[in-house]
Amino acid sequence: MAERYPHELSGGMRQRAGLARQLLLAGAALLFLLRLGARDLWNPNEPLYGRAVVEMSRSGDWSVTTVNGQVFDEKPILYFWLALLASRALGAVDELTLRLPSALAGLVGVPLGCLFARAEFPGRRVLGELLALPVALPPLQNRPNSP
């Protein structure tokens, strides 16, 4: 099945492949979005990102991010735009709205990773590695800093 193109698969095989894709995306969504806003903002960066979103919202200037009146260009501006849109949609700048853009980017990355892997590395082994990706990322992101 892994060596065939989608148009070469039978109806049952297409259904199973579609179900596998849906399960992969559902599992990634569960891992990336579950309890997304449950923890406080982590120092030193997340409070600064929140402040930048608040200042962008108050000033109405979407072209330059600032923190305490100083230009803040630590992250690409697209992140701040998405966080501002999320905060307006959900009603507050908080832990959830500041983390939602990154989580959604991770969700977009899972199917893109599948497409890339299928094109570059045809075979069944890659599927198992892609299935492990959403499980491996959260523990790697939450590990304590090394001294």
CSV table of C-alpha atoms in Angstrom, one decimal:
chain,number,residue,atom,x,y,z
A,1,MET,CA,0.0,0.0,0.0
A,2,ALA,CA,2.8,2.4,0.9
A,3,GLU,CA,4.4,2.1,-2.6
A,4,ARG,CA,1.2,2.9,-4.5
A,5,TYR,CA,-0.3,6.3,-5.4
A,6,PRO,CA,-3.7,7.0,-4.0
A,7,HIS,CA,-5.4,6.6,-7.4
A,8,GLU,CA,-4.0,3.0,-7.6
A,9,LEU,CA,-5.6,1.9,-4.4
A,10,SER,CA,-8.8,-0.1,-4.2
A,11,GLY,CA,-11.9,1.4,-2.5
A,12,GLY,CA,-11.3,-0.4,0.8
A,13,MET,CA,-7.6,0.5,0.9
A,14,ARG,CA,-8.5,4.2,0.3
A,15,GLN,CA,-10.9,4.1,3.2
A,16,ARG,CA,-8.3,2.6,5.5
A,17,ALA,CA,-5.7,5.1,4.4
A,18,GLY,CA,-8.2,7.9,5.0
A,19,LEU,CA,-9.0,6.5,8.4
A,20,ALA,CA,-5.3,6.3,9.3
A,21,ARG,CA,-4.9,10.0,8.3
A,22,GLN,CA,-7.9,11.0,10.4
A,23,LEU,CA,-6.6,9.1,13.4
A,24,LEU,CA,-3.2,10.6,13.0
A,25,LEU,CA,-4.6,14.2,12.9
A,26,ALA,CA,-7.1,13.5,15.8
A,27,GLY,CA,-4.2,12.1,17.9
A,28,ALA,CA,-2.1,15.1,17.2
A,29,ALA,CA,-5.0,17.5,18.0
A,30,LEU,CA,-5.5,15.7,21.3
A,31,LEU,CA,-1.8,16.0,22.2
A,32,PHE,CA,-1.3,19.5,21.0
A,33,LEU,CA,-4.6,21.1,22.3
A,34,LEU,CA,-5.4,19.2,25.5
A,35,ARG,CA,-4.9,21.5,28.5
A,36,LEU,CA,-3.3,24.1,26.3
A,37,GLY,CA,-4.1,27.0,28.6
A,38,ALA,CA,-3.9,25.0,31.9
A,39,ARG,CA,-0.5,26.3,33.0
A,40,ASP,CA,0.5,29.8,33.9
A,41,LEU,CA,2.6,31.8,31.4
A,42,TRP,CA,6.3,30.6,31.6
A,43,ASN,CA,9.0,33.2,32.3
A,44,PRO,CA,10.9,34.8,30.7
A,45,ASN,CA,9.2,34.8,27.3
A,46,GLU,CA,5.5,34.1,27.4
A,47,PRO,CA,4.7,37.1,29.6
A,48,LEU,CA,6.6,39.3,27.1
A,49,TYR,CA,4.6,37.9,24.2
A,50,GLY,CA,1.4,38.6,26.1
A,51,ARG,CA,2.4,42.1,26.8
A,52,ALA,CA,3.3,42.7,23.1
A,53,VAL,CA,-0.2,41.4,22.1
A,54,VAL,CA,-1.9,43.7,24.6
A,55,GLU,CA,0.1,46.7,23.4
A,56,MET,CA,-0.7,45.8,19.8
A,57,SER,CA,-4.4,45.6,20.6
A,58,ARG,CA,-4.4,48.9,22.5
A,59,SER,CA,-2.4,50.9,19.9
A,60,GLY,CA,-4.2,49.4,16.9
A,61,ASP,CA,-0.8,49.3,15.1
A,62,TRP,CA,-0.4,45.8,13.7
A,63,SER,CA,2.9,46.6,11.8
A,64,VAL,CA,5.3,46.9,14.8
A,65,THR,CA,5.3,44.9,18.0
A,66,THR,CA,6.3,46.8,21.2
A,67,VAL,CA,6.8,45.9,24.8
A,68,ASN,CA,6.8,48.9,27.2
A,69,GLY,CA,7.1,51.2,24.2
A,70,GLN,CA,10.3,49.5,22.9
A,71,VAL,CA,10.3,47.7,19.6
A,72,PHE,CA,10.1,43.9,20.2
A,73,ASP,CA,11.1,41.8,17.3
A,74,GLU,CA,11.9,38.5,19.0
A,75,LYS,CA,9.3,36.5,17.1
A,76,PRO,CA,7.9,36.8,13.6
A,77,ILE,CA,5.0,39.3,13.5
A,78,LEU,CA,2.7,36.6,12.1
A,79,TYR,CA,2.7,35.0,15.6
A,80,PHE,CA,1.5,38.2,17.2
A,81,TRP,CA,-1.2,38.7,14.6
A,82,LEU,CA,-2.5,35.2,15.2
A,83,ALA,CA,-2.4,35.6,19.0
A,84,LEU,CA,-4.2,38.9,18.7
A,85,LEU,CA,-6.9,37.3,16.5
A,86,ALA,CA,-7.3,34.4,18.9
A,87,SER,CA,-7.5,36.8,21.9
A,88,ARG,CA,-10.2,38.8,20.1
A,89,ALA,CA,-12.1,35.7,19.2
A,90,LEU,CA,-11.9,34.2,22.7
A,91,GLY,CA,-12.2,37.5,24.6
A,92,ALA,CA,-8.9,37.8,26.5
A,93,VAL,CA,-5.2,37.7,26.2
A,94,ASP,CA,-4.4,34.6,28.3
A,95,GLU,CA,-2.4,31.4,28.3
A,96,LEU,CA,-4.7,29.7,25.8
A,97,THR,CA,-4.8,32.5,23.2
A,98,LEU,CA,-1.0,33.0,23.4
A,99,ARG,CA,-0.3,29.3,22.8
A,100,LEU,CA,-3.0,28.6,20.3
A,101,PRO,CA,-1.1,29.9,17.2
A,102,SER,CA,1.9,27.5,17.9
A,103,ALA,CA,-0.4,24.6,18.6
A,104,LEU,CA,-2.3,25.1,15.4
A,105,ALA,CA,1.0,25.5,13.5
A,106,GLY,CA,2.0,22.1,14.9
A,107,LEU,CA,-1.3,20.6,13.7
A,108,VAL,CA,-0.7,21.9,10.2
A,109,GLY,CA,2.8,20.5,10.3
A,110,VAL,CA,1.6,16.9,10.9
A,111,PRO,CA,-0.2,16.5,7.5
A,112,LEU,CA,2.5,18.5,5.8
A,113,GLY,CA,5.1,16.2,7.3
A,114,CYS,CA,3.1,13.2,5.9
A,115,LEU,CA,3.0,14.7,2.4
A,116,PHE,CA,6.8,15.5,2.5
A,117,ALA,CA,7.6,12.0,3.9
A,118,ARG,CA,5.5,10.3,1.3
A,119,ALA,CA,7.2,12.2,-1.5
A,120,GLU,CA,10.8,11.9,-0.3
A,121,PHE,CA,10.8,8.5,1.5
A,122,PRO,CA,8.2,6.1,0.1
A,123,GLY,CA,7.8,3.1,2.3
A,124,ARG,CA,6.1,1.9,5.5
A,125,ARG,CA,8.9,2.8,7.9
A,126,VAL,CA,8.3,6.5,7.6
A,127,LEU,CA,4.6,6.2,8.7
A,128,GLY,CA,5.7,4.8,12.1
A,129,GLU,CA,8.2,7.7,12.6
A,130,LEU,CA,5.5,10.2,11.7
A,131,LEU,CA,3.1,8.6,14.1
A,132,ALA,CA,5.7,9.0,16.8
A,133,LEU,CA,6.3,12.8,16.1
A,134,PRO,CA,3.2,14.2,17.9
A,135,VAL,CA,4.0,12.0,20.9
A,136,ALA,CA,7.7,13.1,21.0
A,137,LEU,CA,7.3,16.8,20.7
A,138,PRO,CA,5.4,17.7,23.9
A,139,PRO,CA,7.9,16.0,26.2
A,140,LEU,CA,10.8,17.5,24.3
A,141,GLN,CA,9.3,21.0,24.6
A,142,ASN,CA,8.6,20.7,28.4
A,143,ARG,CA,11.9,19.3,29.5
A,144,PRO,CA,13.9,21.3,32.0
A,145,ASN,CA,16.8,23.4,30.7
A,146,SER,CA,20.2,21.9,30.9
A,147,PRO,CA,22.8,23.7,33.1
